[in-house]
Short mmCIF file of C-alpha atoms in Angstrom, two decimals:
data_model
loop_
_atom_site.label_atom_id
_atom_site.label_comp_id
_atom_site.label_asym_id
_atom_site.label_seq_id
_atom_site.Cartn_x
_atom_site.Cartn_y
_atom_site.Cartn_z
CA SER A 1 0.29 0.04 0.18
CA GLN A 2 1.31 3.57 -0.40
CA GLN A 3 2.38 5.43 2.40
CA GLY A 4 2.63 8.68 0.57
CA GLU A 5 0.79 10.25 -1.60
CA GLU A 6 2.43 13.23 -4.00
CA ASP A 7 0.29 16.19 -4.89
CA PRO A 8 -0.14 17.41 -7.62
CA GLN A 9 0.12 14.30 -9.64
CA ALA A 10 1.97 16.86 -12.20
CA LEU A 11 3.20 20.85 -11.71
CA SER A 12 4.26 22.86 -14.92
CA ILE A 13 6.24 26.52 -13.77
CA GLN A 14 8.36 28.65 -16.24
CA GLU A 15 12.30 29.15 -14.96
CA GLY A 16 12.83 30.82 -12.06
CA GLU A 17 9.41 30.32 -10.08
CA ASN A 18 9.35 28.17 -7.10
CA ALA A 19 7.82 24.55 -7.42
CA THR A 20 5.84 23.47 -4.10
CA MET A 21 5.25 19.44 -4.18
CA ASN A 22 3.20 18.16 -1.23
CA CYS A 23 3.35 14.54 0.05
CA SER A 24 0.60 13.41 2.96
CA TYR A 25 1.19 10.09 4.64
CA LYS A 26 -0.84 7.58 6.64
CA THR A 27 0.60 6.24 9.66
CA SER A 28 3.13 7.72 12.20
CA ILE A 29 6.63 7.88 10.84
CA ASN A 30 10.17 8.75 12.07
CA ASN A 31 11.70 10.30 9.22
CA LEU A 32 10.41 10.98 5.73
CA GLN A 33 12.92 11.35 2.65
CA TRP A 34 12.48 13.11 -0.91
CA TYR A 35 14.10 11.64 -4.03
CA ARG A 36 14.04 12.96 -7.68
CA GLN A 37 14.01 10.76 -10.69
CA ASN A 38 15.09 12.33 -13.74
CA SER A 39 13.39 10.51 -17.09
CA GLY A 40 14.70 7.07 -17.48
CA ARG A 41 16.84 6.96 -14.62
CA GLY A 42 16.99 5.71 -11.18
CA LEU A 43 15.85 7.42 -8.39
CA VAL A 44 18.19 10.08 -6.37
CA HIS A 45 17.94 11.05 -2.39
CA LEU A 46 17.16 14.41 -1.81
CA ILE A 47 16.83 15.21 1.68
CA LEU A 48 15.59 13.51 4.53
CA ILE A 49 13.52 15.33 7.67
CA ARG A 50 13.47 13.60 11.10
CA SER A 51 9.98 13.44 13.14
CA ASN A 52 11.54 16.05 15.25
CA GLU A 53 12.25 18.37 12.89
CA ARG A 54 9.64 21.08 11.35
CA GLU A 55 11.72 22.34 8.61
CA LYS A 56 15.23 21.62 6.58
CA HIS A 57 17.09 23.15 3.86
CA SER A 58 19.93 21.70 1.38
CA GLY A 59 20.62 24.76 -1.44
CA ARG A 60 17.50 25.56 -3.30
CA LEU A 61 15.35 22.95 -1.50
CA ARG A 62 13.29 23.50 1.06
CA VAL A 63 11.30 20.80 3.19
CA THR A 64 8.68 21.16 5.95
CA LEU A 65 6.68 18.15 8.02
CA ASP A 66 4.32 18.46 10.10
CA THR A 67 3.14 15.58 11.47
CA SER A 68 -0.10 16.41 13.25
CA LYS A 69 -1.45 16.97 9.79
CA LYS A 70 0.44 13.76 8.95
CA SER A 71 2.36 15.84 5.67
CA SER A 72 5.38 17.33 3.72
CA SER A 73 6.24 19.64 1.30
CA LEU A 74 9.01 20.47 -0.57
CA LEU A 75 10.00 23.52 -2.05
CA ILE A 76 11.99 24.30 -4.72
CA THR A 77 13.16 27.44 -5.32
CA ALA A 78 14.39 29.65 -8.54
CA SER A 79 14.05 26.46 -10.40
CA ARG A 80 15.55 25.70 -13.34
CA ALA A 81 15.22 23.47 -16.63
CA ALA A 82 17.02 21.18 -15.54
CA ASP A 83 14.86 20.64 -12.11
CA THR A 84 12.47 18.93 -14.52
CA ALA A 85 11.92 15.41 -13.11
CA SER A 86 9.31 13.21 -10.70
CA TYR A 87 9.68 14.05 -7.25
CA PHE A 88 8.65 11.24 -4.92
CA CYS A 89 8.41 11.05 -0.86
CA ALA A 90 9.18 7.90 0.87
CA THR A 91 8.92 6.80 4.31
CA TYR A 92 9.77 3.10 6.17
CA GLN A 93 7.17 1.65 7.54
CA GLY A 94 6.45 1.15 11.36
CA GLY A 95 10.15 -0.26 11.99
CA SER A 96 10.47 -2.52 9.04
CA GLU A 97 13.32 -2.03 6.35
CA LYS A 98 10.43 -1.68 3.65
CA LEU A 99 10.55 1.93 2.23
CA VAL A 100 7.23 2.97 0.78
CA PHE A 101 7.24 5.71 -1.90
CA GLY A 102 4.13 7.89 -3.24
CA LYS A 103 3.27 8.09 -6.74
CA GLY A 104 5.08 10.96 -7.09
CA THR A 105 5.15 14.54 -8.45
CA LYS A 106 5.95 14.98 -12.16
CA LEU A 107 7.68 18.66 -12.52
CA THR A 108 8.17 20.53 -15.67
CA VAL A 109 10.67 23.52 -15.83
CA ASN A 110 10.02 25.48 -18.95
CA PRO A 111 12.77 27.65 -20.04
CA ASP B 1 24.64 5.32 -9.69
CA ALA B 2 26.49 4.39 -6.84
CA GLY B 3 27.72 1.39 -8.35
CA ILE B 4 24.84 -0.67 -9.18
CA THR B 5 24.51 -2.20 -12.61
CA GLN B 6 21.71 -4.17 -13.50
CA SER B 7 21.32 -6.38 -16.98
CA PRO B 8 19.71 -6.28 -19.20
CA ARG B 9 18.96 -2.67 -19.52
CA HIS B 10 15.76 -3.47 -21.84
CA LYS B 11 14.30 -7.15 -22.36
CA VAL B 12 11.58 -8.27 -24.74
CA THR B 13 10.07 -11.86 -24.38
CA GLU B 14 6.97 -13.98 -24.90
CA THR B 15 4.16 -14.04 -22.96
CA GLY B 16 5.12 -17.63 -20.50
CA THR B 17 9.03 -17.28 -21.30
CA PRO B 18 10.92 -16.91 -18.37
CA VAL B 19 13.01 -14.28 -17.63
CA THR B 20 15.88 -13.13 -15.09
CA LEU B 21 17.02 -9.91 -14.13
CA ARG B 22 20.42 -9.33 -12.60
CA CYS B 23 21.26 -6.32 -10.21
CA HIS B 24 24.56 -6.07 -8.98
CA GLN B 25 26.16 -3.69 -6.48
CA THR B 26 29.99 -3.24 -5.80
CA GLU B 27 28.97 -1.08 -2.48
CA ASN B 28 28.98 -4.39 -0.02
CA HIS B 29 25.59 -2.78 1.07
CA ARG B 30 23.50 -5.72 3.14
CA TYR B 31 20.23 -4.96 1.81
CA MET B 32 18.70 -5.20 -1.77
CA TYR B 33 15.63 -4.21 -3.26
CA TRP B 34 13.73 -4.81 -6.52
CA TYR B 35 10.86 -2.62 -7.67
CA ARG B 36 8.44 -2.42 -10.75
CA GLN B 37 7.36 1.41 -11.09
CA ASP B 38 4.37 1.65 -13.40
CA PRO B 39 2.09 4.57 -14.58
CA GLY B 40 -0.28 5.43 -11.89
CA HIS B 41 1.41 3.28 -9.34
CA GLY B 42 4.70 5.02 -8.66
CA LEU B 43 7.42 2.51 -7.26
CA ARG B 44 5.99 -1.17 -5.61
CA LEU B 45 8.29 -3.59 -3.84
CA ILE B 46 8.60 -7.02 -5.18
CA HIS B 47 10.82 -8.51 -3.17
CA TYR B 48 14.00 -7.92 -1.29
CA SER B 49 17.09 -9.21 0.85
CA TYR B 50 18.71 -8.55 4.31
CA GLY B 51 21.75 -11.02 3.45
CA VAL B 52 22.91 -13.83 1.66
CA LYS B 53 20.28 -16.36 1.38
CA ASP B 54 17.92 -14.23 3.30
CA THR B 55 14.93 -12.54 1.13
CA ASP B 56 11.13 -11.59 1.80
CA LYS B 57 8.21 -11.09 0.18
CA GLY B 58 6.86 -7.15 -1.02
CA GLU B 59 4.04 -5.43 -1.83
CA VAL B 60 3.66 -7.01 -5.16
CA SER B 61 5.39 -10.24 -5.00
CA ASP B 62 2.89 -12.70 -6.91
CA GLY B 63 4.54 -14.01 -10.45
CA TYR B 64 8.34 -13.09 -9.32
CA SER B 65 11.23 -15.05 -7.32
CA VAL B 66 14.27 -13.83 -5.84
CA SER B 67 17.77 -15.22 -5.37
CA ARG B 68 20.75 -13.72 -3.32
CA SER B 69 23.87 -16.52 -3.57
CA LYS B 70 26.20 -13.38 -3.07
CA THR B 71 26.40 -10.12 -1.60
CA GLU B 72 26.73 -8.38 -4.74
CA ASP B 73 24.52 -10.04 -6.75
CA PHE B 74 20.41 -10.08 -6.11
CA LEU B 75 18.25 -11.95 -8.95
CA LEU B 76 15.02 -11.51 -9.59
CA THR B 77 12.81 -14.45 -11.93
CA LEU B 78 9.55 -13.99 -13.83
CA GLU B 79 8.76 -17.84 -14.17
CA SER B 80 6.52 -17.45 -16.65
CA ALA B 81 6.24 -13.86 -17.80
CA THR B 82 2.95 -12.50 -18.34
CA SER B 83 1.98 -8.99 -19.79
CA SER B 84 0.99 -7.67 -16.39
CA GLN B 85 4.85 -7.54 -15.72
CA THR B 86 5.29 -5.62 -18.55
CA SER B 87 7.17 -2.50 -16.03
CA VAL B 88 10.12 -1.02 -15.68
CA TYR B 89 12.09 -2.96 -12.80
CA PHE B 90 14.20 -1.13 -10.44
CA CYS B 91 16.89 -2.54 -7.99
CA ALA B 92 18.63 -0.40 -5.10
CA ILE B 93 20.72 -0.96 -2.70
CA SER B 94 20.81 0.21 1.12
CA ASP B 95 22.80 -0.41 4.47
CA TYR B 96 19.95 -0.40 6.60
CA ARG B 97 20.90 -0.18 10.18
CA THR B 98 17.91 2.46 10.78
CA ASP B 99 15.15 4.45 9.07
CA THR B 100 17.60 6.94 8.32
CA ASP B 101 19.56 5.15 5.86
CA THR B 102 18.87 5.96 2.44
CA GLN B 103 18.31 4.02 -0.91
CA TYR B 104 20.42 3.98 -3.92
CA PHE B 105 19.01 2.58 -7.01
CA GLY B 106 20.45 1.06 -10.39
CA PRO B 107 19.62 2.24 -13.77
CA GLY B 108 16.65 -0.05 -14.06
CA THR B 109 15.45 -2.16 -16.56
CA ARG B 110 12.56 -1.77 -18.98
CA LEU B 111 10.89 -5.22 -19.89
CA THR B 112 7.92 -5.82 -22.16
CA VAL B 113 6.09 -8.82 -22.26
CA LEU B 114 4.60 -9.36 -25.62
#
């Protein structure tokens, strides 16, 4: 079953604009991860936020986590055409070694 | 791709034939995973391994078997391929010790079952 569900499914913006993607999950988590997938490639880890953190930054990425709402958001600031990719949130299911992925948001950044 | 290779990268086969996909890592990571990716479903776990000869089922394991006889190799077998198994298959590795550990993905294998 899908633990995380991203919203929107697809997002198209212009270069220089900010892109925001949301992820909702169902069960309690210890941390949440975001991955990126360029077309035709494997997923690449972007950032991890722990359950006791509310916000985390990495370069142009900003991730927030609201455990009361069971949701997270990924913000990419000043987007570039190279940011065009699909973005997935993922969490480990309750103590297991299985990482469960959402269905992803497909981001298109138009030059 | 973090020392992970998958072979073959592309395969076309016919319904009812056996197919084996190979994942090879050079990172000496304990955990290896097989996922399939389909439009509208995201990534779904098929099987995973937590050590040599130690494997467990994932969300969509029916019709698939796996084997791991060496740390570096994890094989996914479709005993009798069906059209519903047409998909892109990804292998991933992890040195999972806590749930902060990340996974590293291979380049994928595109399988078409006619």
